[in-house]
Coordinates of C-alpha atoms in Angstrom, one line a residue:
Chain O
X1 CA 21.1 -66.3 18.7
X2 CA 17.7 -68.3 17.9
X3 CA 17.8 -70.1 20.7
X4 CA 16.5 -74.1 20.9
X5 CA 13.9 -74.1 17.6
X6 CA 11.1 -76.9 18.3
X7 CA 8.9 -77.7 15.6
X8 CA 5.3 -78.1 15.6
X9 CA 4.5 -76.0 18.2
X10 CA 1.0 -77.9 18.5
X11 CA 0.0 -81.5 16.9
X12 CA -3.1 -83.3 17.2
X13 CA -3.3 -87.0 16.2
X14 CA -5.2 -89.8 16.7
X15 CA -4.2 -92.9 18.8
X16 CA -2.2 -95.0 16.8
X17 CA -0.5 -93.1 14.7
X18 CA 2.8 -92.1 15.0
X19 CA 4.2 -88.8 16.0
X20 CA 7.4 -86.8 15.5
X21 CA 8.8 -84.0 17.2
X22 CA 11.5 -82.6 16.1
X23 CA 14.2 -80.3 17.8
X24 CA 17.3 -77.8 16.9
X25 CA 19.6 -76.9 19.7
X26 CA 21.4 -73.6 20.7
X27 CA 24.5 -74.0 18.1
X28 CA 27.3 -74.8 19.5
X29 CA 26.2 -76.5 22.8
X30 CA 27.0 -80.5 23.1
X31 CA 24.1 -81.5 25.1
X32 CA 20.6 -81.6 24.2
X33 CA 17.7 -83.0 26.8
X34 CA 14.2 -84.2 26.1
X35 CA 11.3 -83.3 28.4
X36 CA 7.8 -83.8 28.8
X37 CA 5.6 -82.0 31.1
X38 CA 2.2 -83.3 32.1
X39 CA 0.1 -82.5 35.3
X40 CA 0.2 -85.5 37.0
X41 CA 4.4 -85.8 36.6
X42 CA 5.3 -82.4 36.6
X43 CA 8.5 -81.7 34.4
X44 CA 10.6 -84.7 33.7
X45 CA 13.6 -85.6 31.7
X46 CA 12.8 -88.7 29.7
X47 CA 16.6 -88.7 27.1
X48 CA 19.6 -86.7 27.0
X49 CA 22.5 -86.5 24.5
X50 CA 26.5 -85.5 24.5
X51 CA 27.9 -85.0 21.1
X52 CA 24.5 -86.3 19.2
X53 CA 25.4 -89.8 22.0
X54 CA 22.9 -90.9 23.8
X55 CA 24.0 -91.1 27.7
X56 CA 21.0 -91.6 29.4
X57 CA 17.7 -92.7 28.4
X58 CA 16.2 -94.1 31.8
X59 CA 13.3 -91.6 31.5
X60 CA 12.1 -92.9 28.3
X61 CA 8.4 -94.3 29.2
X62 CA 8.5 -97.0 27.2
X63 CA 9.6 -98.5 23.7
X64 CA 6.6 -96.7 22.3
X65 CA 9.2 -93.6 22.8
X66 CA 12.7 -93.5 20.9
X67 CA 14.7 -90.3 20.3
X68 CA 17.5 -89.7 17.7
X69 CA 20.5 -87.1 17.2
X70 CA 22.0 -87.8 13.7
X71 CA 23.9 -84.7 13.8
X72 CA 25.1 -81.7 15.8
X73 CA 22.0 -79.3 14.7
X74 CA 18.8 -81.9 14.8
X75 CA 16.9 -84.5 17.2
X76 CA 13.8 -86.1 16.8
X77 CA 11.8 -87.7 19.4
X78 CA 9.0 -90.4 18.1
X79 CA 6.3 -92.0 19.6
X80 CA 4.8 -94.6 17.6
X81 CA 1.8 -95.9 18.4
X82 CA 0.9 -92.9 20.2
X83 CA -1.7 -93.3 22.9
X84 CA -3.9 -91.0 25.1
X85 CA -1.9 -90.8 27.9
X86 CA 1.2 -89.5 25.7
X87 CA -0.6 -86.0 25.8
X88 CA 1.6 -83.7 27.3
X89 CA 3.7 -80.9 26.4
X90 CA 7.3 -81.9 25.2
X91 CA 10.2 -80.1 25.6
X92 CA 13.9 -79.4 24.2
X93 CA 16.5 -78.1 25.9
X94 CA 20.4 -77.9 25.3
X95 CA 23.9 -76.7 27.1
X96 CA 26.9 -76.2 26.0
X97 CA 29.2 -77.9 29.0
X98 CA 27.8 -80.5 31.1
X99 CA 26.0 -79.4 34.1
X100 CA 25.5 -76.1 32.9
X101 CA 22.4 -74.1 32.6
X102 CA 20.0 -75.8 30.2
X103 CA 18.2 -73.5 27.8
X104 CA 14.5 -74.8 26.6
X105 CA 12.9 -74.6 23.4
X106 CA 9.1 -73.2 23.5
X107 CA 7.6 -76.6 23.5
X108 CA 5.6 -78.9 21.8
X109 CA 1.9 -79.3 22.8
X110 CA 1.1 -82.8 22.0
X111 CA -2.6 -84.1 22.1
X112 CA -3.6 -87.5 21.1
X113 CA -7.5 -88.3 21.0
Chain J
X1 CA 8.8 -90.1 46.6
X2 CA 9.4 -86.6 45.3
X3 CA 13.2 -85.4 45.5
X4 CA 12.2 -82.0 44.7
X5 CA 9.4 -80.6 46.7
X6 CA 7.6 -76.8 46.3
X7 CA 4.8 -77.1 48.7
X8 CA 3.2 -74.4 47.9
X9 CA 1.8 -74.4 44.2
X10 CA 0.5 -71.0 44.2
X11 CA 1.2 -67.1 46.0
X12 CA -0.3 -63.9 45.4
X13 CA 1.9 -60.5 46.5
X14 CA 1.2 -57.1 46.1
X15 CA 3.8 -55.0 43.3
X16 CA 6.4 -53.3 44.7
X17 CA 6.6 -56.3 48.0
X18 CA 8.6 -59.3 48.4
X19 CA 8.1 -62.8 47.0
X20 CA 9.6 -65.3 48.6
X21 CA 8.7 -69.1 47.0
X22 CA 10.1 -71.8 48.3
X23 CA 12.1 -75.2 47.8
X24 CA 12.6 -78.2 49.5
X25 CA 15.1 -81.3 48.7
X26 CA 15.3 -84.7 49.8
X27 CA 18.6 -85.7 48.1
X28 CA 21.7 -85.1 49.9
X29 CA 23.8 -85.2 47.4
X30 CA 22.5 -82.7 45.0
X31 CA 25.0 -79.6 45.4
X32 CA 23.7 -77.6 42.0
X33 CA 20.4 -75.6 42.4
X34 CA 18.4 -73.7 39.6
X35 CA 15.6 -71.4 39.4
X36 CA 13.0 -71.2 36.0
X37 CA 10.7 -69.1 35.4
X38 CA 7.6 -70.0 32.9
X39 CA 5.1 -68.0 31.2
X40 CA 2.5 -69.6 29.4
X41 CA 3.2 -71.3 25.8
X42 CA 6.9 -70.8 26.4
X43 CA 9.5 -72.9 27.7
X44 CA 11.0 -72.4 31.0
X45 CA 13.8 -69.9 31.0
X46 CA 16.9 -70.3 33.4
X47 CA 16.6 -67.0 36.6
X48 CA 19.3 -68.0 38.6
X49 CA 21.3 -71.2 40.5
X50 CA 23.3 -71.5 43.2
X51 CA 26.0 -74.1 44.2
X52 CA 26.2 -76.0 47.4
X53 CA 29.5 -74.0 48.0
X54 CA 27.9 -71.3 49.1
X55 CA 24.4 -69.8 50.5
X56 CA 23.2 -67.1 48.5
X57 CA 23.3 -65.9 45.2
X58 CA 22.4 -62.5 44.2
X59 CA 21.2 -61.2 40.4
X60 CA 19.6 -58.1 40.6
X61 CA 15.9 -58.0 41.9
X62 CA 16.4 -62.1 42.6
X63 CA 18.4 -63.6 44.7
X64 CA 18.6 -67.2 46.5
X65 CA 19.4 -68.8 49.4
X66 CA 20.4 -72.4 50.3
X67 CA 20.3 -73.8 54.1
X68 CA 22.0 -77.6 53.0
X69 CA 21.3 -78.1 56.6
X70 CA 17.6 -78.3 56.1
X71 CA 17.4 -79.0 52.7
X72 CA 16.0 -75.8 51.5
X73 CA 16.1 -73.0 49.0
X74 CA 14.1 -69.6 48.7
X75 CA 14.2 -67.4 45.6
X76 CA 12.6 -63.8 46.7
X77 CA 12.2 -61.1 44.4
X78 CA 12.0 -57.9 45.7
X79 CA 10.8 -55.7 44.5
X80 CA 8.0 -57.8 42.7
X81 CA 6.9 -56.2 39.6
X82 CA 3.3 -57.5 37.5
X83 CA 5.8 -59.0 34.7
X84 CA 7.2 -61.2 37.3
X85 CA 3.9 -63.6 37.5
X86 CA 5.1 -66.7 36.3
X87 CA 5.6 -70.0 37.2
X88 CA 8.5 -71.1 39.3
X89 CA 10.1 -74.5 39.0
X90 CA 13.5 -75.1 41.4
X91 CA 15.5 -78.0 40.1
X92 CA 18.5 -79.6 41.5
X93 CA 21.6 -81.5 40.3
X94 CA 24.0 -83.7 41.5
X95 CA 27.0 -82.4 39.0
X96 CA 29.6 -84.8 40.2
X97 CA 26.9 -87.6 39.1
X98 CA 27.9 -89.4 36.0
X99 CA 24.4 -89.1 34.9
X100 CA 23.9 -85.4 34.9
X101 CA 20.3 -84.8 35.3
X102 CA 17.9 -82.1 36.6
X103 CA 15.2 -83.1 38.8
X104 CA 12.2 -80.3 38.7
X105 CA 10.1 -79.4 41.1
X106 CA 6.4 -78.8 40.8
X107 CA 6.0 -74.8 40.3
X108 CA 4.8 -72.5 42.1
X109 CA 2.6 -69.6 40.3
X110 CA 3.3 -66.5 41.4
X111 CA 0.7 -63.3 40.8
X112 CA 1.7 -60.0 41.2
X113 CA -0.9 -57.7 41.7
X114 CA -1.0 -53.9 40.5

């Protein structure tokens, strides 16, 4: 198994511009989690997802931020404008039953200058 | 107001000895706990979790222990090996709540010394 595929691994943008981050899950499991992980915040969970649904978005910054699951094997997470303090390292995770283990992708290392 | 608490954000043990890191929780109604272990440039990987049910869990070198009377959980790893030097995160979990979420603690790096 590939495990949760995150793709880039690293992106560097200015402020302003708009930034996707893109995520495949573990095949087969039916919920997929966005994280982001600064210094200040620790590990938090900003969106989750049940069957490509979103259930819970009450981590979700602001409407800078919007995430997407049009199908089973893909989710994007946007930011648009991006701004300095949206550096951070994202990440995706996914399970196959809810309130089982989660299994996280390698990550996203996001800076914006 | 933190609901997940590792006070201590780094230890050092010799190979071959006992780690213990610890966990503290605010939330009484979390009964799911998890362990994660992160090396740098990778995502944190799931080590092992423990339901309110019961007050340890045992998986090989690692095992936990919840007191729900004091809020608290312990991970030790013995015996502690150089590949073990990580970073920690305990998260917890109410799994009866509609909004299934995990709330992370803030890691603890562990060293393991030759």
């Amino acid at each position: 198994d590939a495990g949760v595929i995150q793709s880039p691994r690293h992106e560097v943008t200015e402020m302003g511009q708009e930034v996707t981050l893109r995520c495949k899950p573990i095949s087969g499991h039916d919920y997929l989690f966005w994280y982001r992980q600064t210094m200040m915040r620790g590990l938090e969970l900003l969106i989750y997802f049940n069957n490509n649904v979103p259930i819970d978005d009450s981590g979700m910054p602001e409407d800078r931020f919007s995430a997407k699951m049009p199908n089973a094997s893909f989710s994007t997470l946007k930011i648009q404008p991006s701004e300095p303090r949206d550096s951070a390292v994202y990440f995706c995770a996914s399970s196959s039953l809810w309130g089982e283990t989660q299994y996280f992708g390698p990550g996203t290392r996001l800076l914006v200058l | 107001d933190q609901q997940v608490k590792q006070n201590s954000p780094s230890l050092s043990v010799q190979e071959g000895r006992i780690s213990i890191l610890n966990c503290d929780y605010t939330n009484s109604m979390f009964d799911y706990f998890l362990w994660y272990k992160k090396y740098p440039a990778e995502g944190p990987t799931f080590l092992i979790s423990i339901s309110s049910i019961k007050d340890k869990n045992e998986d090989g070198r690692f095992t936990v222990f919840l007191n729900k009377s004091a809020k608290h959980l312990s991970l030790h790893i013995v015996p502690s090996q150089p590949g073990d030097s990580a970073v920690y995160f305990c998260a917890a979990s109410e799994r009866m709540d509609s909004s299934y979420k995990l709330i992370f603690g803030s890691g603890t790096r562990l060293l393991v010394r030759p």
